[in-house]
mmCIF file of C-alpha atoms and ligand atoms in Angstrom:
data_model
loop_
_atom_site.group_PDB
_atom_site.id
_atom_site.type_symbol
_atom_site.label_atom_id
_atom_site.label_comp_id
_atom_site.label_asym_id
_atom_site.label_seq_id
_atom_site.Cartn_x
_atom_site.Cartn_y
_atom_site.Cartn_z
ATOM 1 C CA MET A 18 0.000 0.000 0.000
ATOM 2 C CA ARG A 19 1.202 3.518 -0.816
ATOM 3 C CA LYS A 20 0.020 6.415 1.352
ATOM 4 C CA ILE A 21 0.418 10.196 1.250
ATOM 5 C CA ARG A 22 -0.839 13.290 3.078
ATOM 6 C CA ILE A 23 -1.609 16.407 1.008
ATOM 7 C CA PHE A 24 -2.154 20.066 1.921
ATOM 8 C CA ALA A 25 -4.251 22.086 -0.548
ATOM 9 C CA PRO A 26 -4.726 25.835 -0.049
ATOM 10 C CA ALA A 27 -7.875 27.921 0.240
ATOM 11 C CA THR A 28 -8.317 30.176 -2.773
ATOM 12 C CA ILE A 29 -10.090 33.376 -3.686
ATOM 13 C CA ALA A 30 -11.746 33.422 -7.091
ATOM 14 C CA ASN A 31 -12.651 36.302 -9.409
ATOM 15 C CA MET A 32 -10.467 39.034 -7.786
ATOM 16 C CA GLY A 33 -13.420 41.353 -8.383
ATOM 17 C CA CYS A 34 -13.566 41.755 -12.141
ATOM 18 C CA GLY A 35 -12.240 38.372 -13.288
ATOM 19 C CA PHE A 36 -15.392 36.266 -13.007
ATOM 20 C CA ASP A 37 -14.361 32.639 -13.689
ATOM 21 C CA VAL A 38 -10.936 33.692 -15.095
ATOM 22 C CA ILE A 39 -8.651 34.659 -12.206
ATOM 23 C CA GLY A 40 -7.966 33.470 -8.681
ATOM 24 C CA PHE A 41 -5.223 33.195 -6.067
ATOM 25 C CA ALA A 42 -4.076 30.868 -3.295
ATOM 26 C CA LEU A 43 -3.870 31.839 0.369
ATOM 27 C CA ASP A 44 -1.135 30.696 2.700
ATOM 28 C CA GLU A 45 -1.844 28.655 5.838
ATOM 29 C CA VAL A 46 -5.600 28.076 5.344
ATOM 30 C CA GLY A 47 -6.565 24.872 3.544
ATOM 31 C CA ASP A 48 -7.417 21.178 3.529
ATOM 32 C CA ILE A 49 -5.289 18.284 4.742
ATOM 33 C CA ILE A 50 -6.262 14.968 3.174
ATOM 34 C CA GLU A 51 -4.670 11.516 3.249
ATOM 35 C CA PHE A 52 -4.751 9.195 0.241
ATOM 36 C CA SER A 53 -3.737 5.562 -0.032
ATOM 37 C CA VAL A 54 -3.820 3.173 -2.957
ATOM 38 C CA GLU A 55 -3.379 -0.556 -3.379
ATOM 39 C CA GLU A 56 -4.407 -3.177 -5.882
ATOM 40 C CA GLY A 57 -8.139 -3.348 -6.499
ATOM 41 C CA ASP A 58 -10.953 -1.245 -7.869
ATOM 42 C CA SER A 59 -12.883 0.695 -5.229
ATOM 43 C CA LEU A 60 -13.119 4.058 -3.498
ATOM 44 C CA THR A 61 -13.839 4.812 0.147
ATOM 45 C CA ILE A 62 -13.833 8.246 1.787
ATOM 46 C CA THR A 63 -13.811 8.754 5.540
ATOM 47 C CA ASN A 64 -14.102 12.063 7.333
ATOM 48 C CA SER A 65 -11.876 12.568 10.396
ATOM 49 C CA SER A 66 -12.264 16.368 10.299
ATOM 50 C CA ASP A 67 -14.709 18.356 12.429
ATOM 51 C CA VAL A 68 -16.584 19.613 9.350
ATOM 52 C CA PRO A 69 -19.797 17.739 8.553
ATOM 53 C CA LEU A 70 -19.707 16.353 4.989
ATOM 54 C CA PRO A 71 -22.098 14.103 3.037
ATOM 55 C CA ASP A 72 -21.520 10.377 3.742
ATOM 56 C CA ASP A 73 -22.455 9.413 0.187
ATOM 57 C CA VAL A 74 -19.238 8.952 -1.759
ATOM 58 C CA GLU A 75 -21.048 10.018 -4.965
ATOM 59 C CA LYS A 76 -21.691 13.451 -3.437
ATOM 60 C CA ASN A 77 -18.068 14.044 -2.481
ATOM 61 C CA VAL A 78 -16.222 16.342 -4.914
ATOM 62 C CA MET A 79 -13.126 14.116 -4.751
ATOM 63 C CA THR A 80 -14.943 11.159 -6.322
ATOM 64 C CA PRO A 81 -15.168 12.496 -9.907
ATOM 65 C CA VAL A 82 -11.617 13.878 -9.588
ATOM 66 C CA ILE A 83 -10.178 10.481 -8.625
ATOM 67 C CA ARG A 84 -12.173 8.752 -11.372
ATOM 68 C CA LYS A 85 -10.965 11.283 -13.943
ATOM 69 C CA PHE A 86 -7.358 10.780 -12.840
ATOM 70 C CA LEU A 87 -7.670 6.972 -13.136
ATOM 71 C CA GLU A 88 -9.361 7.312 -16.539
ATOM 72 C CA MET A 89 -6.749 9.753 -17.892
ATOM 73 C CA THR A 90 -3.851 7.622 -16.708
ATOM 74 C CA GLY A 91 -5.417 4.217 -17.528
ATOM 75 C CA ASN A 92 -5.088 2.965 -13.945
ATOM 76 C CA LYS A 93 -7.288 0.966 -11.573
ATOM 77 C CA ALA A 94 -6.861 0.979 -7.810
ATOM 78 C CA GLN A 95 -8.419 0.523 -4.436
ATOM 79 C CA VAL A 96 -8.350 4.124 -3.220
ATOM 80 C CA CYS A 97 -8.915 5.118 0.411
ATOM 81 C CA VAL A 98 -9.266 8.783 1.350
ATOM 82 C CA ASP A 99 -9.327 10.277 4.838
ATOM 83 C CA ILE A 100 -10.222 13.933 5.312
ATOM 84 C CA ILE A 101 -8.167 15.310 8.203
ATOM 85 C CA GLN A 102 -8.890 19.028 7.917
ATOM 86 C CA ASN A 103 -11.484 20.662 5.705
ATOM 87 C CA ILE A 104 -12.527 24.179 4.763
ATOM 88 C CA TYR A 105 -16.218 24.749 5.510
ATOM 89 C CA PRO A 106 -18.250 24.097 2.323
ATOM 90 C CA GLY A 107 -20.107 27.212 1.149
ATOM 91 C CA SER A 108 -17.660 29.623 2.783
ATOM 92 C CA GLY A 109 -16.500 31.164 -0.495
ATOM 93 C CA ILE A 110 -12.812 30.382 -0.138
ATOM 94 C CA GLY A 111 -12.653 27.432 -2.461
ATOM 95 C CA ALA A 112 -13.646 24.500 -0.220
ATOM 96 C CA SER A 113 -14.551 22.251 -3.153
ATOM 97 C CA ALA A 114 -11.453 23.329 -5.113
ATOM 98 C CA ALA A 115 -9.090 22.570 -2.209
ATOM 99 C CA ALA A 116 -10.464 19.020 -1.837
ATOM 100 C CA SER A 117 -10.463 18.537 -5.616
ATOM 101 C CA ALA A 118 -6.888 19.809 -5.969
ATOM 102 C CA ALA A 119 -5.770 17.605 -3.076
ATOM 103 C CA ALA A 120 -7.339 14.574 -4.777
ATOM 104 C CA ALA A 121 -5.724 15.309 -8.145
ATOM 105 C CA VAL A 122 -2.285 16.041 -6.680
ATOM 106 C CA GLY A 123 -2.463 13.182 -4.146
ATOM 107 C CA MET A 124 -3.277 10.604 -6.819
ATOM 108 C CA ASN A 125 -0.585 12.011 -9.083
ATOM 109 C CA GLU A 126 2.035 11.678 -6.341
ATOM 110 C CA LEU A 127 0.999 8.111 -5.556
ATOM 111 C CA PHE A 128 1.243 7.069 -9.225
ATOM 112 C CA GLY A 129 4.645 8.679 -9.914
ATOM 113 C CA LYS A 130 3.476 12.026 -11.355
ATOM 114 C CA PRO A 131 2.125 10.965 -14.757
ATOM 115 C CA LEU A 132 0.097 14.200 -15.207
ATOM 116 C CA ASP A 133 1.331 17.789 -15.556
ATOM 117 C CA GLU A 134 -0.167 20.768 -13.705
ATOM 118 C CA GLU A 135 -2.636 21.616 -16.440
ATOM 119 C CA GLN A 136 -3.938 18.034 -16.573
ATOM 120 C CA LEU A 137 -4.292 18.102 -12.785
ATOM 121 C CA VAL A 138 -6.445 21.226 -13.097
ATOM 122 C CA VAL A 139 -8.594 19.369 -15.659
ATOM 123 C CA CYS A 140 -9.092 16.587 -13.068
ATOM 124 C CA ALA A 141 -9.809 19.078 -10.262
ATOM 125 C CA MET A 142 -12.440 20.842 -12.381
ATOM 126 C CA GLU A 143 -14.531 17.650 -12.245
ATOM 127 C CA GLY A 144 -15.009 18.324 -8.525
ATOM 128 C CA GLU A 145 -15.953 21.941 -9.204
ATOM 129 C CA ASN A 146 -18.533 20.769 -11.706
ATOM 130 C CA LEU A 147 -20.100 18.455 -9.140
ATOM 131 C CA ALA A 148 -20.174 21.233 -6.526
ATOM 132 C CA SER A 149 -21.398 24.123 -8.645
ATOM 133 C CA GLY A 150 -22.723 22.754 -11.920
ATOM 134 C CA GLY A 151 -19.970 24.369 -13.992
ATOM 135 C CA TYR A 152 -16.409 23.683 -15.151
ATOM 136 C CA HIS A 153 -14.714 26.789 -13.749
ATOM 137 C CA ALA A 154 -11.011 26.754 -12.829
ATOM 138 C CA ASP A 155 -10.521 30.035 -10.982
ATOM 139 C CA ASN A 156 -10.312 28.238 -7.631
ATOM 140 C CA ALA A 157 -9.042 24.890 -8.906
ATOM 141 C CA ALA A 158 -6.068 26.277 -10.874
ATOM 142 C CA PRO A 159 -4.551 28.316 -8.000
ATOM 143 C CA ALA A 160 -5.351 25.458 -5.579
ATOM 144 C CA VAL A 161 -3.267 23.123 -7.756
ATOM 145 C CA MET A 162 -0.577 25.578 -8.905
ATOM 146 C CA GLY A 163 -0.392 28.198 -6.133
ATOM 147 C CA GLY A 164 -0.003 31.939 -6.708
ATOM 148 C CA ILE A 165 -2.272 34.041 -8.907
ATOM 149 C CA VAL A 166 -3.540 32.236 -12.015
ATOM 150 C CA LEU A 167 -5.333 33.652 -15.052
ATOM 151 C CA ILE A 168 -7.461 31.281 -17.115
ATOM 152 C CA ARG A 169 -6.890 32.888 -20.520
ATOM 153 C CA GLY A 170 -9.177 30.312 -22.116
ATOM 154 C CA TYR A 171 -11.112 27.136 -21.318
ATOM 155 C CA GLU A 172 -11.224 25.506 -24.749
ATOM 156 C CA PRO A 173 -8.477 24.457 -24.633
ATOM 157 C CA LEU A 174 -7.420 25.287 -21.103
ATOM 158 C CA ASP A 175 -4.775 28.037 -21.199
ATOM 159 C CA LEU A 176 -3.387 28.918 -17.761
ATOM 160 C CA VAL A 177 -1.101 31.884 -17.071
ATOM 161 C CA LYS A 178 0.747 32.356 -13.782
ATOM 162 C CA ILE A 179 0.857 35.992 -12.737
ATOM 163 C CA PRO A 180 3.478 37.532 -10.432
ATOM 164 C CA ILE A 181 2.508 38.302 -6.842
ATOM 165 C CA PRO A 182 3.378 41.882 -5.842
ATOM 166 C CA ASP A 183 5.400 42.293 -2.638
ATOM 167 C CA ASN A 184 3.614 43.505 0.467
ATOM 168 C CA PHE A 185 0.264 42.270 -0.695
ATOM 169 C CA TYR A 186 -1.998 41.238 2.192
ATOM 170 C CA CYS A 187 -5.431 39.729 2.008
ATOM 171 C CA THR A 188 -8.016 40.015 4.772
ATOM 172 C CA VAL A 189 -10.918 37.610 4.478
ATOM 173 C CA ILE A 190 -14.073 37.385 6.541
ATOM 174 C CA HIS A 191 -16.466 34.482 6.472
ATOM 175 C CA PRO A 192 -19.863 35.597 7.790
ATOM 176 C CA HIS A 193 -22.058 32.719 8.918
ATOM 177 C CA ILE A 194 -24.531 32.957 6.077
ATOM 178 C CA VAL A 195 -24.952 30.102 3.612
ATOM 179 C CA VAL A 196 -24.707 30.989 -0.089
ATOM 180 C CA PRO A 197 -24.389 27.816 -2.180
ATOM 181 C CA THR A 198 -22.253 28.421 -5.284
ATOM 182 C CA LYS A 199 -24.916 26.755 -7.471
ATOM 183 C CA GLU A 200 -27.477 29.381 -6.372
ATOM 184 C CA ALA A 201 -25.040 32.275 -6.624
ATOM 185 C CA ARG A 202 -24.343 31.222 -10.224
ATOM 186 C CA ALA A 203 -27.983 30.584 -11.091
ATOM 187 C CA ILE A 204 -29.019 34.179 -10.248
ATOM 188 C CA LEU A 205 -26.600 35.690 -12.763
ATOM 189 C CA PRO A 206 -28.026 36.935 -16.071
ATOM 190 C CA LYS A 207 -27.184 34.910 -19.182
ATOM 191 C CA GLU A 208 -26.327 38.083 -21.125
ATOM 192 C CA ILE A 209 -24.714 41.381 -20.142
ATOM 193 C CA PRO A 210 -25.055 44.828 -21.746
ATOM 194 C CA MET A 211 -22.189 45.957 -24.013
ATOM 195 C CA HIS A 212 -21.461 48.879 -21.671
ATOM 196 C CA ASP A 213 -20.871 46.520 -18.729
ATOM 197 C CA ALA A 214 -18.709 44.229 -20.874
ATOM 198 C CA ILE A 215 -16.487 47.167 -21.825
ATOM 199 C CA VAL A 216 -16.088 48.217 -18.174
ATOM 200 C CA GLN A 217 -15.326 44.644 -17.134
ATOM 201 C CA TRP A 218 -12.716 43.793 -19.774
ATOM 202 C CA GLY A 219 -11.005 47.136 -19.195
ATOM 203 C CA ASN A 220 -10.774 46.184 -15.533
ATOM 204 C CA VAL A 221 -9.494 42.642 -16.185
ATOM 205 C CA GLY A 222 -6.783 44.076 -18.446
ATOM 206 C CA GLY A 223 -5.970 46.704 -15.801
ATOM 207 C CA LEU A 224 -5.778 44.093 -13.058
ATOM 208 C CA VAL A 225 -3.389 41.861 -14.989
ATOM 209 C CA ALA A 226 -1.264 44.841 -16.087
ATOM 210 C CA GLY A 227 -1.171 46.144 -12.497
ATOM 211 C CA LEU A 228 -0.034 42.767 -11.170
ATOM 212 C CA PHE A 229 2.732 42.467 -13.785
ATOM 213 C CA LYS A 230 3.907 46.049 -13.202
ATOM 214 C CA GLY A 231 3.622 45.777 -9.431
ATOM 215 C CA ASP A 232 1.383 48.881 -9.619
ATOM 216 C CA ILE A 233 -0.927 48.234 -6.715
ATOM 217 C CA GLY A 234 -2.850 51.489 -7.263
ATOM 218 C CA LEU A 235 -3.840 50.182 -10.690
ATOM 219 C CA VAL A 236 -4.720 46.802 -9.171
ATOM 220 C CA GLY A 237 -7.051 48.505 -6.691
ATOM 221 C CA ARG A 238 -8.720 50.665 -9.373
ATOM 222 C CA ALA A 239 -9.265 47.625 -11.565
ATOM 223 C CA MET A 240 -10.838 45.381 -8.926
ATOM 224 C CA LYS A 241 -14.383 46.443 -9.740
ATOM 225 C CA ASP A 242 -17.058 44.021 -10.823
ATOM 226 C CA VAL A 243 -20.159 45.113 -12.732
ATOM 227 C CA VAL A 244 -21.079 41.599 -13.880
ATOM 228 C CA ALA A 245 -21.628 39.379 -10.821
ATOM 229 C CA GLU A 246 -21.416 41.668 -7.785
ATOM 230 C CA PRO A 247 -24.599 43.686 -8.458
ATOM 231 C CA TRP A 248 -26.606 40.427 -8.279
ATOM 232 C CA ARG A 249 -24.712 38.710 -5.514
ATOM 233 C CA LYS A 250 -24.125 41.503 -3.024
ATOM 234 C CA LYS A 251 -27.717 41.281 -1.793
ATOM 235 C CA PHE A 252 -26.751 38.014 -0.056
ATOM 236 C CA ILE A 253 -24.214 39.923 2.070
ATOM 237 C CA PRO A 254 -25.832 42.313 4.553
ATOM 238 C CA GLY A 255 -24.466 45.877 4.444
ATOM 239 C CA PHE A 256 -22.096 45.079 1.575
ATOM 240 C CA ASP A 257 -21.764 48.657 0.223
ATOM 241 C CA SER A 258 -21.417 50.202 3.650
ATOM 242 C CA LEU A 259 -18.705 47.676 4.600
ATOM 243 C CA ARG A 260 -16.763 48.550 1.458
ATOM 244 C CA GLY A 261 -17.012 52.272 2.271
ATOM 245 C CA LYS A 262 -15.722 51.688 5.808
ATOM 246 C CA LEU A 263 -12.803 49.596 4.558
ATOM 247 C CA LEU A 264 -11.728 52.023 1.848
ATOM 248 C CA THR A 265 -11.870 55.110 4.039
ATOM 249 C CA GLY A 266 -11.228 53.601 7.499
ATOM 250 C CA ALA A 267 -8.514 51.046 6.722
ATOM 251 C CA GLY A 268 -7.167 52.354 3.407
ATOM 252 C CA VAL A 269 -7.530 49.006 1.644
ATOM 253 C CA LEU A 270 -6.973 48.868 -2.115
ATOM 254 C CA ALA A 271 -10.221 47.088 -2.837
ATOM 255 C CA MET A 272 -12.930 44.937 -1.310
ATOM 256 C CA ASN A 273 -14.835 42.300 -3.230
ATOM 257 C CA ILE A 274 -16.893 39.170 -2.822
ATOM 258 C CA SER A 275 -14.653 36.121 -2.507
ATOM 259 C CA GLY A 276 -15.728 33.805 -5.314
ATOM 260 C CA SER A 277 -19.487 33.391 -5.105
ATOM 261 C CA GLY A 278 -19.547 34.537 -1.449
ATOM 262 C CA PRO A 279 -20.579 34.906 1.287
ATOM 263 C CA SER A 280 -16.963 35.619 2.294
ATOM 264 C CA VAL A 281 -15.601 38.997 1.309
ATOM 265 C CA PHE A 282 -11.959 39.933 1.052
ATOM 266 C CA ALA A 283 -9.894 43.107 0.988
ATOM 267 C CA LEU A 284 -6.403 43.585 -0.394
ATOM 268 C CA SER A 285 -3.995 45.938 1.373
ATOM 269 C CA ASP A 286 -0.419 47.046 0.835
ATOM 270 C CA SER A 287 0.623 46.665 4.475
ATOM 271 C CA ARG A 288 0.102 44.275 7.358
ATOM 272 C CA GLN A 289 -1.214 47.180 9.474
ATOM 273 C CA LYS A 290 -3.946 48.050 6.966
ATOM 274 C CA ALA A 291 -4.859 44.383 6.675
ATOM 275 C CA ALA A 292 -5.210 44.172 10.473
ATOM 276 C CA ALA A 293 -7.342 47.342 10.540
ATOM 277 C CA ALA A 294 -9.525 45.837 7.800
ATOM 278 C CA SER A 295 -10.019 42.732 9.899
ATOM 279 C CA GLU A 296 -11.295 44.808 12.866
ATOM 280 C CA ILE A 297 -13.706 46.756 10.653
ATOM 281 C CA MET A 298 -15.040 43.568 9.050
ATOM 282 C CA LYS A 299 -15.548 41.870 12.423
ATOM 283 C CA SER A 300 -17.371 44.834 13.941
ATOM 284 C CA HIS A 301 -19.527 45.193 10.792
ATOM 285 C CA PHE A 302 -20.921 41.668 11.047
ATOM 286 C CA ALA A 303 -21.041 41.715 14.863
ATOM 287 C CA GLY A 304 -23.152 44.900 14.610
ATOM 288 C CA LEU A 305 -25.579 42.992 12.393
ATOM 289 C CA GLY A 306 -25.698 40.060 14.826
ATOM 290 C CA ILE A 307 -23.948 37.739 12.334
ATOM 291 C CA GLY A 308 -21.153 35.477 13.569
ATOM 292 C CA ALA A 309 -18.013 35.552 11.437
ATOM 293 C CA GLU A 310 -14.353 34.559 11.348
ATOM 294 C CA ALA A 311 -11.742 36.861 9.888
ATOM 295 C CA TYR A 312 -8.158 36.156 9.040
ATOM 296 C CA THR A 313 -5.286 37.817 7.291
ATOM 297 C CA ALA A 314 -3.066 35.902 4.908
ATOM 298 C CA LYS A 315 -0.512 36.560 2.219
ATOM 299 C CA ILE A 316 -1.044 35.310 -1.294
ATOM 300 C CA SER A 317 0.791 32.019 -1.419
ATOM 301 C CA GLY A 318 2.985 30.776 -4.222
ATOM 302 C CA ARG A 319 2.429 27.241 -3.003
ATOM 303 C CA GLY A 320 -0.260 25.017 -4.489
ATOM 304 C CA ALA A 321 -1.418 21.589 -3.349
ATOM 305 C CA GLY A 322 1.473 19.344 -2.366
ATOM 306 C CA VAL A 323 2.787 16.796 0.057
ATOM 307 C CA CYS A 324 2.183 17.898 3.645
ATOM 308 C CA VAL A 325 5.276 19.190 5.363
ATOM 309 C CA GLN A 326 3.876 19.011 8.916
HETATM 310 N N1 LIG B 422 -15.962 32.027 -10.358
HETATM 311 C C1 LIG B 422 -16.829 31.257 -9.507
HETATM 312 C C2 LIG B 422 -18.073 32.071 -9.243
HETATM 313 C C3 LIG B 422 -16.106 30.957 -8.231
HETATM 314 O O1 LIG B 422 -17.943 33.271 -8.990
HETATM 315 O O2 LIG B 422 -19.170 31.517 -9.288
HETATM 316 C C4 LIG B 422 -16.903 30.153 -7.249
HETATM 317 O O3 LIG B 422 -16.166 30.111 -6.026
#
């Protein structure tokens, strides 16, 4: 029997304007999952974490990922998975992507690395499809590869790693509201007006240019979303007022919904501003009687990999 323990990071998708095309990995927060394989043809998943998850193996996002890996590599195995630590599903920081990335990378390690990073993202997207009803890679790609990743195209998949500016801090708050990704995607319009498209692609270009130039002012100006946020912000109480408080009170560069929510995140150019943002976020949700956890993390260059603990 071969056995391995994998860490896969939490991720933040969209970065404001880049709906389904850009995301980044956070350091420290993530899943820890153990995988073992031996001869046979079966899959079992046990949950040793304190996060409640469906018992049905068919409902676990790792199942289609593992099957895709075995299909792509022409292997058969008796696979046993044990979830040690898990991000809360529905929190908006890439819970399904972290588990999916862990499954893809874990299997790849156990079989001698037959797949490259891009193929691992293809496997991980199977889990995202099960969770949200769509093949999006803006959590899965940074969960597998680390750093900031642009999905230039899906057909075929074209992934671009983007440099991480120095002194770039991310404050995230997870208010205890449930917003399933499937629902947050279903409420979006199927078409957008030309005016909004022009604003959005200008911003995506500005965001990518700002990240390459290390121009964080440009990054902040570009992190504006006129496509998904207007529909989704109603799930997050006091969204506009929180953004106002963070921009003026903490001096953050931008605040946006993390993926499909309900978490929101703010980017800052100093640890002090990130800490101030955390206080403002906590008191915002406490004032509304909503429990929440906040944390500050740096963008991490490290994707899913063998656990070093
Ligand atoms: N891009 C996806 C969305 C991310 O916004 O629906 C889901 O976390």
